[in-house]
Amino acid sequence: MHTKGQLEWRIRSIVCVLGLLILVSVDGADVPMTILSSAVAIGAVCLDGSAPAYHFSPGSGSGVNNWLVHMEGGGWCRNTQECLARRDTYRGSSKHMPPLSFSGILGNQQSSNPDFYNWNRIKIRYCDGSSFTGDVDTVDPNTNLHYRGNRIWLAIIQDLLAKGMNKAQNALLSGCSAGGLASILHCDKFRSLLPATAKVKCLSDAGYFIDAKDVSGGQYIRSFYQDVITTHGSAKNLPSSCTSRLPSGLCFFPQYVVPQMRTPLFILNAAYDSWQIRNILAPNNADPEKTWSECKLAIKKCTSAQLNTVQDFRSEFLNAIPRMGSTSSTGMFIDSCNAHCQSGSVDTWFSADSNSIRKTPIGKAVGDWYYDREVVQLIDCPYPCNPTCKIVKDD
């Protein structure tokens, strides 16, 4: 038997637990996916010819006229063989895309995403393999591969404009990894499509891939990106401010694009970006003896000589980003974590123990920069100085 006081306490406890579960489920619930079937008529399709897709969580209250458009990441395919390998997966077809939930910068809880929680929040699915830059009209009937990334991007943005983004007061174009690169490459175009009165900015998370030599002295990443551009017919869709000055192959590298950008940009990146260490600094073809295998998995497994090389790569990365103080409109959060993509999870975005620089978490840094509350240009000390770093898996 329970006394009346004990029963009341148990009821309050159950209500409290249910309340917490509701909060968790709301922030982590699957967000409905919109299949943009109308885009097929204009050839804006995934690698396999299926319609593109995005997830949309409508804004509310003070955020009803604010729009956050985030682009999914997932690498690139540089030739027919690689694109065929993606074609019948969620990286190349909306027919195979699994459900997803929103968290981090896309989260809907004020406590963990105070500046963007009630905005219209969109995640564009990535199914073209070119950072949304490709446009080849011809389709080889033997492969049925469609290289139409740029058409996908334009079709989805036009659909969002028709759904109310044409009345935006505030807007942020963001993305992770290949999507983070896309947020740079499409930033000024995005600005031009929105109302002149709107505050429009862009955020690149783990998308600042640098033009650097690998451990063998070769330029693997240059040839890789050139192959992507050639396969997808991307050159004509890269920023003309870059292609008018440099070969198109260099205009996939943010360091050659960002100086001419007109729209404010926030660069969120790890100086020891795990994808870049594995694929730019020490790609497999530059390390045939696999001496970098352990180091690429975790910096703490590097030899002293390898760590020196990794520290040199950090220096090269810092030299490739805009100089601190050159413009207050450019925001930066360059931590010393061995991570890749840090805005998509509440654990790294805005929590009590999330990745921080000088006690400033990423979510606060981005919000302060977006709303012009202060100039945000944070660059971390060298590895291994930051105890807040978490391991973040590639998008």
XYZ file of C-alpha atoms in Angstrom:
395
model
C 0.000 0.000 0.000
C 1.163 3.534 -0.768
C 0.301 6.592 1.233
C -1.334 9.527 -0.556
C 1.991 11.425 -0.441
C 3.878 8.476 -1.959
C 1.319 8.150 -4.775
C 1.556 11.877 -5.564
C 5.352 11.640 -5.654
C 5.201 8.637 -8.022
C 2.740 10.435 -10.315
C 4.931 13.550 -10.427
C 7.975 11.378 -11.199
C 6.159 9.608 -14.047
C 4.973 12.944 -15.467
C 8.528 14.295 -15.278
C 9.976 11.250 -17.067
C 7.272 11.427 -19.752
C 8.049 15.103 -20.226
C 11.721 14.342 -20.751
C 10.866 11.565 -23.210
C 8.650 13.957 -25.159
C 11.470 16.494 -25.336
C 13.880 13.831 -26.561
C 11.466 12.412 -29.125
C 10.599 15.843 -30.534
C 14.238 16.800 -31.039
C 15.105 13.388 -32.438
C 11.928 12.553 -34.357
C 12.123 11.752 -38.061
C 11.409 14.788 -40.209
C 9.141 14.087 -43.222
C 10.896 13.850 -46.581
C 9.615 15.793 -49.574
C 10.204 14.088 -52.920
C 10.275 16.879 -55.496
C 8.646 14.982 -58.352
C 8.122 18.158 -60.410
C 11.913 18.488 -60.765
C 12.090 15.412 -63.006
C 10.503 17.343 -65.895
C 13.452 19.752 -65.964
C 16.038 17.014 -65.555
C 16.866 17.912 -61.953
C 17.443 14.339 -60.828
C 19.718 12.106 -58.776
C 22.415 9.950 -60.340
C 19.871 7.210 -61.085
C 17.278 9.605 -62.554
C 15.026 9.647 -59.484
C 13.550 12.881 -58.125
C 15.594 14.893 -55.588
C 14.498 15.174 -51.969
C 14.671 17.333 -48.889
C 13.378 17.379 -45.320
C 11.441 20.401 -44.071
C 10.524 21.390 -40.517
C 8.422 24.599 -40.624
C 9.276 27.633 -38.543
C 7.136 29.038 -35.776
C 6.681 32.173 -33.725
C 9.488 34.684 -34.209
C 11.216 32.293 -36.632
C 8.396 31.928 -39.159
C 10.170 34.142 -41.726
C 13.660 32.800 -41.050
C 15.158 30.013 -43.168
C 18.050 27.635 -42.566
C 18.912 25.501 -45.589
C 21.455 22.781 -44.825
C 23.042 20.549 -47.464
C 23.939 16.974 -46.700
C 27.488 15.782 -47.266
C 28.871 12.500 -48.545
C 31.978 12.843 -50.719
C 32.080 12.857 -54.522
C 32.281 10.469 -57.453
C 34.922 11.333 -60.025
C 34.306 8.824 -62.820
C 31.731 6.419 -64.216
C 32.859 3.539 -62.004
C 32.593 5.525 -58.774
C 29.264 7.094 -59.753
C 27.843 3.668 -60.638
C 28.842 2.484 -57.162
C 26.719 5.307 -55.683
C 23.839 5.201 -58.148
C 21.714 2.552 -56.412
C 22.402 3.734 -52.860
C 21.060 6.670 -50.856
C 24.029 8.675 -52.182
C 22.667 8.383 -55.710
C 18.949 7.762 -55.476
C 16.005 9.105 -53.506
C 14.540 5.582 -53.711
C 17.088 4.418 -51.143
C 17.234 7.373 -48.746
C 16.614 6.362 -45.119
C 14.590 8.557 -42.747
C 16.499 11.112 -40.722
C 15.986 13.320 -37.699
C 17.213 16.842 -36.988
C 19.737 17.743 -34.303
C 22.499 20.271 -33.735
C 22.060 23.312 -35.954
C 18.770 21.815 -37.204
C 17.458 20.927 -33.741
C 14.132 22.269 -32.498
C 14.942 22.788 -28.822
C 15.702 26.315 -27.648
C 17.991 25.011 -24.911
C 20.310 23.278 -27.389
C 19.860 25.502 -30.466
C 18.858 28.916 -29.104
C 19.341 30.972 -32.260
C 17.813 28.720 -34.919
C 15.440 26.306 -33.142
C 12.228 27.918 -34.435
C 13.385 28.769 -37.954
C 12.182 26.978 -41.062
C 14.813 24.225 -41.130
C 15.590 22.255 -44.284
C 18.064 19.509 -45.069
C 18.718 18.897 -48.758
C 19.615 15.278 -49.471
C 22.791 14.665 -51.451
C 22.390 12.293 -54.395
C 24.523 13.751 -57.212
C 28.155 13.340 -56.117
C 29.336 16.793 -57.256
C 28.550 19.146 -54.359
C 25.467 20.213 -56.333
C 27.512 21.577 -59.258
C 27.010 19.091 -62.106
C 25.031 19.585 -65.293
C 25.538 17.199 -68.210
C 22.535 17.016 -70.522
C 23.416 13.726 -72.211
C 22.672 10.451 -70.428
C 24.599 7.334 -71.431
C 21.970 4.567 -71.869
C 24.546 1.975 -70.826
C 24.907 3.457 -67.342
C 21.787 5.626 -66.948
C 23.904 8.064 -64.949
C 22.541 11.587 -64.626
C 24.997 14.331 -63.685
C 22.584 17.067 -62.607
C 23.639 18.375 -59.186
C 23.313 22.057 -60.046
C 19.811 21.526 -61.422
C 18.855 19.753 -58.191
C 20.049 22.675 -56.100
C 18.201 25.259 -58.181
C 14.978 23.214 -58.286
C 14.873 22.763 -54.516
C 15.728 26.404 -53.811
C 12.980 27.511 -56.213
C 10.531 25.189 -54.454
C 11.463 26.657 -51.078
C 11.098 30.199 -52.427
C 7.567 29.317 -53.526
C 6.849 27.928 -50.050
C 7.666 31.238 -48.370
C 11.427 31.697 -48.518
C 10.802 34.556 -50.973
C 9.619 36.495 -47.908
C 12.622 35.599 -45.759
C 13.862 38.129 -43.241
C 16.844 36.019 -42.197
C 18.467 33.129 -44.064
C 21.469 30.882 -43.600
C 22.819 28.457 -46.211
C 24.861 25.756 -44.526
C 26.235 22.299 -45.179
C 28.601 19.619 -43.962
C 31.599 18.182 -45.842
C 30.690 18.056 -49.565
C 27.625 20.043 -48.517
C 29.878 22.498 -46.690
C 31.828 23.008 -49.887
C 28.514 23.524 -51.706
C 27.559 26.231 -49.211
C 30.635 28.164 -50.343
C 30.235 27.498 -54.054
C 26.528 28.461 -54.029
C 26.662 31.189 -51.386
C 26.532 34.296 -53.584
C 23.913 32.685 -55.852
C 21.768 31.946 -52.805
C 22.089 35.573 -51.716
C 20.979 36.773 -55.178
C 17.790 34.679 -55.074
C 16.533 36.032 -51.759
C 14.955 39.420 -50.980
C 17.420 42.294 -50.990
C 16.160 43.281 -47.539
C 16.943 39.877 -45.990
C 19.989 39.180 -43.833
C 21.682 36.325 -45.712
C 24.823 34.495 -44.639
C 26.505 31.131 -45.258
C 28.127 28.505 -43.040
C 30.596 25.869 -44.193
C 31.067 22.979 -41.775
C 34.069 20.796 -42.659
C 33.892 22.063 -46.241
C 37.113 24.063 -46.405
C 39.196 21.518 -48.319
C 42.680 22.844 -49.007
C 44.951 22.610 -52.023
C 47.890 20.761 -50.465
C 50.477 18.194 -51.470
C 50.252 14.696 -50.058
C 52.954 12.832 -48.131
C 54.524 11.588 -51.369
C 54.846 15.130 -52.705
C 52.050 14.607 -55.221
C 48.875 16.603 -55.745
C 46.291 13.854 -55.461
C 43.423 16.071 -54.384
C 43.944 18.416 -57.354
C 43.613 15.594 -59.844
C 40.671 14.144 -57.911
C 38.697 17.388 -58.001
C 39.568 17.959 -61.648
C 38.107 14.543 -62.443
C 34.915 15.406 -60.507
C 34.545 18.659 -62.443
C 35.155 16.965 -65.798
C 32.799 14.033 -65.156
C 29.941 16.208 -63.916
C 30.398 19.161 -66.280
C 30.744 21.404 -63.247
C 33.042 24.139 -64.569
C 30.229 26.348 -65.868
C 28.506 26.288 -62.482
C 31.492 27.223 -60.330
C 31.773 30.861 -59.175
C 32.755 33.016 -62.153
C 34.720 35.241 -59.775
C 37.172 32.309 -59.585
C 36.925 30.675 -63.025
C 37.518 34.032 -64.719
C 40.952 34.139 -63.037
C 42.014 30.533 -62.536
C 41.636 27.075 -64.086
C 38.302 25.557 -63.090
C 40.058 22.698 -61.300
C 41.285 25.148 -58.660
C 37.826 26.612 -58.130
C 36.682 23.594 -56.119
C 39.109 24.757 -53.423
C 37.575 27.346 -51.086
C 40.866 29.219 -50.661
C 40.590 30.417 -54.275
C 36.861 31.232 -54.042
C 36.336 32.823 -50.625
C 38.421 35.999 -51.150
C 36.022 37.129 -53.903
C 32.797 36.190 -52.101
C 30.368 39.022 -51.410
C 28.186 37.210 -48.854
C 29.325 36.788 -45.219
C 30.732 33.328 -44.502
C 31.389 31.359 -41.325
C 34.130 28.725 -41.564
C 33.664 25.874 -39.091
C 36.460 23.356 -39.462
C 38.866 21.206 -37.521
C 42.472 22.160 -38.241
C 43.174 18.411 -38.117
C 40.126 17.495 -40.195
C 39.957 13.702 -40.202
C 38.768 13.451 -43.828
C 41.488 15.771 -45.081
C 44.245 13.941 -43.223
C 43.071 10.633 -44.729
C 42.388 11.864 -48.254
C 44.453 14.984 -48.897
C 47.528 14.563 -46.716
C 47.866 10.769 -46.766
C 45.643 9.212 -49.454
C 46.152 5.509 -50.051
C 47.947 5.920 -53.362
C 50.522 8.187 -51.684
C 51.145 5.633 -48.942
C 51.566 2.235 -50.656
C 53.373 0.778 -47.635
C 50.459 1.823 -45.390
C 52.790 3.473 -42.893
C 50.092 6.078 -42.230
C 47.299 3.582 -41.575
C 47.265 3.971 -37.800
C 47.929 7.696 -37.792
C 45.014 8.299 -40.171
C 42.660 6.561 -37.745
C 43.649 8.780 -34.820
C 46.297 11.450 -34.321
C 47.291 9.914 -30.993
C 48.559 6.908 -32.973
C 50.948 8.988 -35.102
C 54.694 8.609 -34.769
C 56.626 11.736 -33.780
C 57.688 12.263 -37.396
C 54.112 11.849 -38.621
C 52.854 14.240 -35.974
C 55.301 16.859 -37.227
C 53.870 16.385 -40.730
C 50.336 16.700 -39.371
C 51.290 19.903 -37.539
C 52.700 21.267 -40.790
C 49.371 20.431 -42.450
C 47.591 22.464 -39.769
C 49.875 25.399 -40.540
C 49.082 25.027 -44.231
C 45.375 24.964 -43.439
C 45.625 28.145 -41.361
C 47.500 29.861 -44.187
C 44.681 28.932 -46.593
C 41.837 30.489 -44.605
C 41.187 34.252 -44.547
C 43.561 36.220 -42.360
C 42.114 37.019 -38.952
C 40.908 40.597 -38.755
C 40.860 41.063 -42.521
C 37.077 41.434 -42.375
C 34.640 41.244 -39.482
C 31.960 39.668 -41.682
C 33.936 36.416 -41.883
C 33.384 34.176 -38.885
C 35.715 31.347 -37.901
C 35.777 28.464 -35.471
C 38.899 26.413 -36.171
C 39.386 23.897 -33.399
C 42.189 21.421 -32.851
C 39.993 18.351 -32.951
C 40.541 15.343 -35.212
C 36.951 15.595 -36.439
C 34.833 16.096 -39.537
C 31.422 17.822 -39.416
C 30.578 19.318 -36.031
C 27.269 21.164 -36.518
C 24.919 18.204 -36.964
C 24.847 16.830 -33.423
C 23.770 18.511 -30.200
C 26.808 16.926 -28.513
C 29.209 19.023 -30.565
C 26.915 21.954 -31.398
C 25.650 23.311 -28.094
C 25.834 21.297 -24.902
C 27.520 21.581 -21.536
C 30.539 19.633 -22.757
C 30.525 20.284 -26.510
C 33.617 21.148 -28.530
C 34.677 24.632 -27.465
C 37.365 27.235 -27.966
C 38.025 29.524 -25.017
C 34.832 28.210 -23.379
C 32.729 29.160 -26.416
C 30.728 26.279 -27.951
C 30.142 26.144 -31.696
C 26.424 26.943 -31.497
C 27.057 30.142 -29.532
C 29.886 31.205 -31.849
C 27.738 30.805 -34.966
C 24.760 32.570 -33.386
C 26.873 35.501 -32.179
C 28.346 35.866 -35.670
C 25.042 35.553 -37.506
C 23.272 38.171 -35.382
C 26.335 40.461 -35.280
C 26.496 40.291 -31.494
C 30.272 40.167 -31.751
C 33.131 39.451 -34.131
C 33.828 35.705 -33.974
C 37.214 34.559 -35.236
C 38.337 31.726 -32.986
C 41.435 29.676 -33.798
C 42.458 26.961 -31.372
C 45.933 26.199 -30.048
C 47.779 23.216 -31.612
C 46.916 19.584 -30.826
C 46.648 18.177 -28.187
C 45.639 21.273 -26.231
C 41.816 21.056 -26.384
C 40.255 18.612 -23.866
C 36.702 19.277 -25.143
C 37.299 17.549 -28.488
C 35.016 14.646 -29.341
C 35.396 12.064 -32.055
C 32.977 12.952 -34.836
C 32.270 10.485 -37.632
C 32.294 11.655 -41.228
C 28.936 12.658 -42.696
